[in-house]
CSV table of C-alpha atoms in Angstrom, one decimal:
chain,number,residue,atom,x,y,z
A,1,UNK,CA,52.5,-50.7,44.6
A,2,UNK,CA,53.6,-49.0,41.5
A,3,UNK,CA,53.6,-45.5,41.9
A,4,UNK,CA,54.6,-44.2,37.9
A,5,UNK,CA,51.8,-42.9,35.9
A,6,UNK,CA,50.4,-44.9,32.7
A,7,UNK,CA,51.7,-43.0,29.5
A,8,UNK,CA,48.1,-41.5,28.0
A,9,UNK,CA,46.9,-42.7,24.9
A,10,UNK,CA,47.5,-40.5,21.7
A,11,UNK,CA,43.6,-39.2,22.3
A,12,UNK,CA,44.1,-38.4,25.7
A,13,UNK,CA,47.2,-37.0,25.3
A,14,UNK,CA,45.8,-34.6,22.7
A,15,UNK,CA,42.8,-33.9,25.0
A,16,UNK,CA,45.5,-33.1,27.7
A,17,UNK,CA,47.6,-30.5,25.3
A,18,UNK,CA,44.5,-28.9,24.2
A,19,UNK,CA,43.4,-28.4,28.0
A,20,UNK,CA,46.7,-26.7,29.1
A,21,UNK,CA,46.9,-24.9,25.4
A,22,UNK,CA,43.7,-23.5,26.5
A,23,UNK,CA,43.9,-22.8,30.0
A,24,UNK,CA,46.7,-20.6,29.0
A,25,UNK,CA,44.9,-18.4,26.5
A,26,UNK,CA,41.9,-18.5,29.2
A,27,UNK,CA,44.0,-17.5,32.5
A,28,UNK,CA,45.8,-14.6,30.0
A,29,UNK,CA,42.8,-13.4,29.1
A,30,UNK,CA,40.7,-13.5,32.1
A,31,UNK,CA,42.7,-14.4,35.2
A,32,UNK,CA,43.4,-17.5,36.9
A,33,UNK,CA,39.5,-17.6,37.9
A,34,UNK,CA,38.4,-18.2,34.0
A,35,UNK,CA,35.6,-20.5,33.7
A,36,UNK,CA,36.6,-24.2,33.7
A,37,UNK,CA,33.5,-25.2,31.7
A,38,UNK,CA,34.7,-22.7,29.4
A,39,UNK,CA,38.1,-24.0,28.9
A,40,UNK,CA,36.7,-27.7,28.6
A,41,UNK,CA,34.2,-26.4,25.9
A,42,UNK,CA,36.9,-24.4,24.1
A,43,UNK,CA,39.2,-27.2,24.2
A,44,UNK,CA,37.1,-29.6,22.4
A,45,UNK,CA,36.2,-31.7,25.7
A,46,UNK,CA,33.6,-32.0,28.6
A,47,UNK,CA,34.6,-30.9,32.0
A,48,UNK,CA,34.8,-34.5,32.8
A,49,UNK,CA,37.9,-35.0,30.7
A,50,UNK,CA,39.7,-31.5,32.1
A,51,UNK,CA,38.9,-33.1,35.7
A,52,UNK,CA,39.7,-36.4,34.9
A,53,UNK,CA,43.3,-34.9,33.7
A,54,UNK,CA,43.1,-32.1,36.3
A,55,UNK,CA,41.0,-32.7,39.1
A,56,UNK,CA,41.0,-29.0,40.7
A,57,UNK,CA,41.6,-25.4,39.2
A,58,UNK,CA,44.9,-24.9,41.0
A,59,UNK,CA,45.8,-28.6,39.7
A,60,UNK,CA,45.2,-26.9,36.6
A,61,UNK,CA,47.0,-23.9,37.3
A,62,UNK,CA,50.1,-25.4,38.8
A,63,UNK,CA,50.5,-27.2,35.4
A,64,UNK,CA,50.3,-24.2,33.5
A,65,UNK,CA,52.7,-22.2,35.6
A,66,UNK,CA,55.3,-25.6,36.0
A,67,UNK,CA,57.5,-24.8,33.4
A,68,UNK,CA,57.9,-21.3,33.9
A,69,UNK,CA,58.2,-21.8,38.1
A,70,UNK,CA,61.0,-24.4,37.1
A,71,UNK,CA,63.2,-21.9,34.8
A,72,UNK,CA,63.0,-19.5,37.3
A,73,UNK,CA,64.0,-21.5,39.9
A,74,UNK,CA,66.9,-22.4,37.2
A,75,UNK,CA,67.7,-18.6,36.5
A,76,UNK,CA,67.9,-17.9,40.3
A,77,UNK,CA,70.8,-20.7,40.0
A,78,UNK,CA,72.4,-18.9,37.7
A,79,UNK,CA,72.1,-16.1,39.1
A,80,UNK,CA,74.4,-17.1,42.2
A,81,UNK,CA,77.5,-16.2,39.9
A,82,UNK,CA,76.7,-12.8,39.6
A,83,UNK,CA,79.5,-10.3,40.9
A,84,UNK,CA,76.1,-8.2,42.2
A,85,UNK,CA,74.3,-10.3,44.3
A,86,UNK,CA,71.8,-7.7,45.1
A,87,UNK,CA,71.3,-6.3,41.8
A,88,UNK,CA,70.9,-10.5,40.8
A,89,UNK,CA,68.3,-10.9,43.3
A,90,UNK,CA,66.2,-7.5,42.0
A,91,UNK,CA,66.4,-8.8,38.8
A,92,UNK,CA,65.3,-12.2,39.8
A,93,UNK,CA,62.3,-10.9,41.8
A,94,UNK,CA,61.7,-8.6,39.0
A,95,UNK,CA,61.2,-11.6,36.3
A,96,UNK,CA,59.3,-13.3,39.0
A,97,UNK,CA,56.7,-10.4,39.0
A,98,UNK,CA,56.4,-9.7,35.1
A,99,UNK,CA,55.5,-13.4,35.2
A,100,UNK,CA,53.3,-13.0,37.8
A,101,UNK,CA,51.4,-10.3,36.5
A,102,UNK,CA,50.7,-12.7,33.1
A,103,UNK,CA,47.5,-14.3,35.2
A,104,UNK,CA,45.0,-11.6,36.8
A,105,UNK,CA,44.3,-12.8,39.9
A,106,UNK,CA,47.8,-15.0,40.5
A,107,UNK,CA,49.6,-12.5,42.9
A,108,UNK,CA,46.1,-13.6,45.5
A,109,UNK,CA,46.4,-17.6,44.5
A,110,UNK,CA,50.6,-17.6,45.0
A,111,UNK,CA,50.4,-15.9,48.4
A,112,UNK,CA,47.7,-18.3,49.4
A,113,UNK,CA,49.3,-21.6,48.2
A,114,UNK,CA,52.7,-20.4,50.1
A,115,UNK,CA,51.1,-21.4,53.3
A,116,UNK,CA,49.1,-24.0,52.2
A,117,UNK,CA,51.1,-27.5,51.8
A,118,UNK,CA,47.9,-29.3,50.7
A,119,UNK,CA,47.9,-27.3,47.1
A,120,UNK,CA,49.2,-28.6,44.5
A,121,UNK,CA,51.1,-25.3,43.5
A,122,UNK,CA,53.2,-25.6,47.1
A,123,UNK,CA,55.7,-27.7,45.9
A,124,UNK,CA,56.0,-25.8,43.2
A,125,UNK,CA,56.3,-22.5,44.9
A,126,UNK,CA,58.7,-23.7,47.3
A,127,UNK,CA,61.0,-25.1,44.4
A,128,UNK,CA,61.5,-21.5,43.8
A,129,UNK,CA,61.7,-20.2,47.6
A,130,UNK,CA,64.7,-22.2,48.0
A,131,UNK,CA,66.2,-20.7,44.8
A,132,UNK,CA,66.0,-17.4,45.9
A,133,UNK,CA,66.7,-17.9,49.3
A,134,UNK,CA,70.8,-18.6,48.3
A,135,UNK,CA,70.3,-15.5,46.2
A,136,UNK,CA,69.0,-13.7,49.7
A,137,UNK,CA,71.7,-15.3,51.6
A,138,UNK,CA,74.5,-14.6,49.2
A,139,UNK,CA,72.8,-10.6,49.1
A,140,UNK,CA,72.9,-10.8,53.2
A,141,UNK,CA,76.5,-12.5,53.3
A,142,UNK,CA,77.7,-9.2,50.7
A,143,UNK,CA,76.7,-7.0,53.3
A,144,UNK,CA,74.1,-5.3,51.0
A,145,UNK,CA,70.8,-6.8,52.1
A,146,UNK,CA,69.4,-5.9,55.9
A,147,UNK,CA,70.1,-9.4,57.7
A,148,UNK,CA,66.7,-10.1,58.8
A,149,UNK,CA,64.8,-10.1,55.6
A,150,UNK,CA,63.8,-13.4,55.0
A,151,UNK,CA,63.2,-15.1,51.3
A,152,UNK,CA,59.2,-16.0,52.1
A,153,UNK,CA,58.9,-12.1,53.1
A,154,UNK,CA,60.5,-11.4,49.7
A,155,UNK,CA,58.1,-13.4,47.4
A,156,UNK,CA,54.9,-12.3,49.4
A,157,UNK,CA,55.9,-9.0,49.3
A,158,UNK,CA,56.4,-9.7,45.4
A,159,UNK,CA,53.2,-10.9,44.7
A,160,UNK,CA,51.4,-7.7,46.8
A,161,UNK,CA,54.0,-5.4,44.1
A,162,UNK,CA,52.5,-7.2,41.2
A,163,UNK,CA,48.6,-6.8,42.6
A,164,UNK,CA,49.5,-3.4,42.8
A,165,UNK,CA,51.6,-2.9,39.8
A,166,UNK,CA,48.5,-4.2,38.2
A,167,UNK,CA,46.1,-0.9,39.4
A,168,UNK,CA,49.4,1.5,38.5
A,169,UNK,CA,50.1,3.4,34.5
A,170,UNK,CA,52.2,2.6,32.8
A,171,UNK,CA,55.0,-0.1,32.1
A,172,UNK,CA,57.4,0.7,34.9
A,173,UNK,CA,54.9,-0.1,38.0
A,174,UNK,CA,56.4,-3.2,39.1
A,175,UNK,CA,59.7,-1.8,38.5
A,176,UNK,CA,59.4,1.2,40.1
A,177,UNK,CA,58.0,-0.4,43.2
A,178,UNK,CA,60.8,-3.2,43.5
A,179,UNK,CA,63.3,0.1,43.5
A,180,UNK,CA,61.3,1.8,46.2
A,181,UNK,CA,61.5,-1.5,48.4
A,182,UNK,CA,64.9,-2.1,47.7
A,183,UNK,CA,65.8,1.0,49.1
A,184,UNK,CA,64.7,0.0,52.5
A,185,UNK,CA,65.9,-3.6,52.4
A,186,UNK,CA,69.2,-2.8,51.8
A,187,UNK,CA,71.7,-3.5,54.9
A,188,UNK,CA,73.0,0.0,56.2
């Protein structure tokens, strides 16, 4: 059985850019709950086509968020040569949250899809647990993060920061959240 996708024909493949194009602007704008009919419409296309390329919203969202889940999960590679492994991991988990915080409503849909190996996001999401978790590991083997704090805990405690960063003023919410945290993760 072969198991490689067709290449899409120049029309579909337009149709296919013009989706994610505005799924993006949609999800910015109004959350990862935005109004599929509405993207199809302002794409161009009927909800067929966005279904037929995307068959549910976290499908959808998943591609959206792929290419910025995959650089992180590069950065938190590169971020294993730091001298500061815990300062690299804050910093990590902060650039995790200010993406987070693009999409109203993603902190709820990442904390779900964690748990749930049936969504198309958990692959996805996992990519980038196992990033951070040599950044955890190398911040636990320094001595400077508590030894039972686990890399899952970190990126669902993450995603309830940026909810909450969301109802806090000013620009510094999810930063000054992450500082309070870290203050209590940090080995004695």
């Amino acid at each position: 059985m072969d198991t490689e996708k067709k290449p899409l024909r120049a029309d579909a493949r337009r149709n296919y850019e013009r989706l994610l194009e505005e799924a993006r602007r949609a999800f910015a704008a109004r959350g990862v709950e935005a109004s599929l009919e509405d993207i199809a419409r302002n794409a161009g296309v009927g909800i067929g086509t966005l279904y037929r390329h995307f068959p549910t919203r976290e499908a959808l969202v998943e591609t959206v968020l792929r290419e910025r889940f995959d650089a992180q999960a590069s950065a938190a590679r590169d971020l294993l040569e730091s001298p500061e492994p815990l300062k690299a991991l804050k910093g990590w988990l902060a650039g995790l949250g200010e993406q987070s915080a693009t999409y109203r409503g993603l902190p709820d849909l990442m904390v779900d899809v964690l748990n749930d190996e049936a969504s198309p996001l958990y692959a996805s999401c996992h990519s980038m647990q196992d990033g951070v978790s040599h950044l955890v590991e190398r911040a636990k083997a320094a001595g400077e993060l508590r030894a039972d704090v686990t890399a899952h805990e970190l990126l669902v405690l993450l995603h309830a920061l940026s909810w909450a960063s969301e109802h806090l003023s000013g620009d510094k919410g999810l930063e000054r959240l992450l500082d309070l945290v870290f203050a209590g993760l940090r080995a004695s």
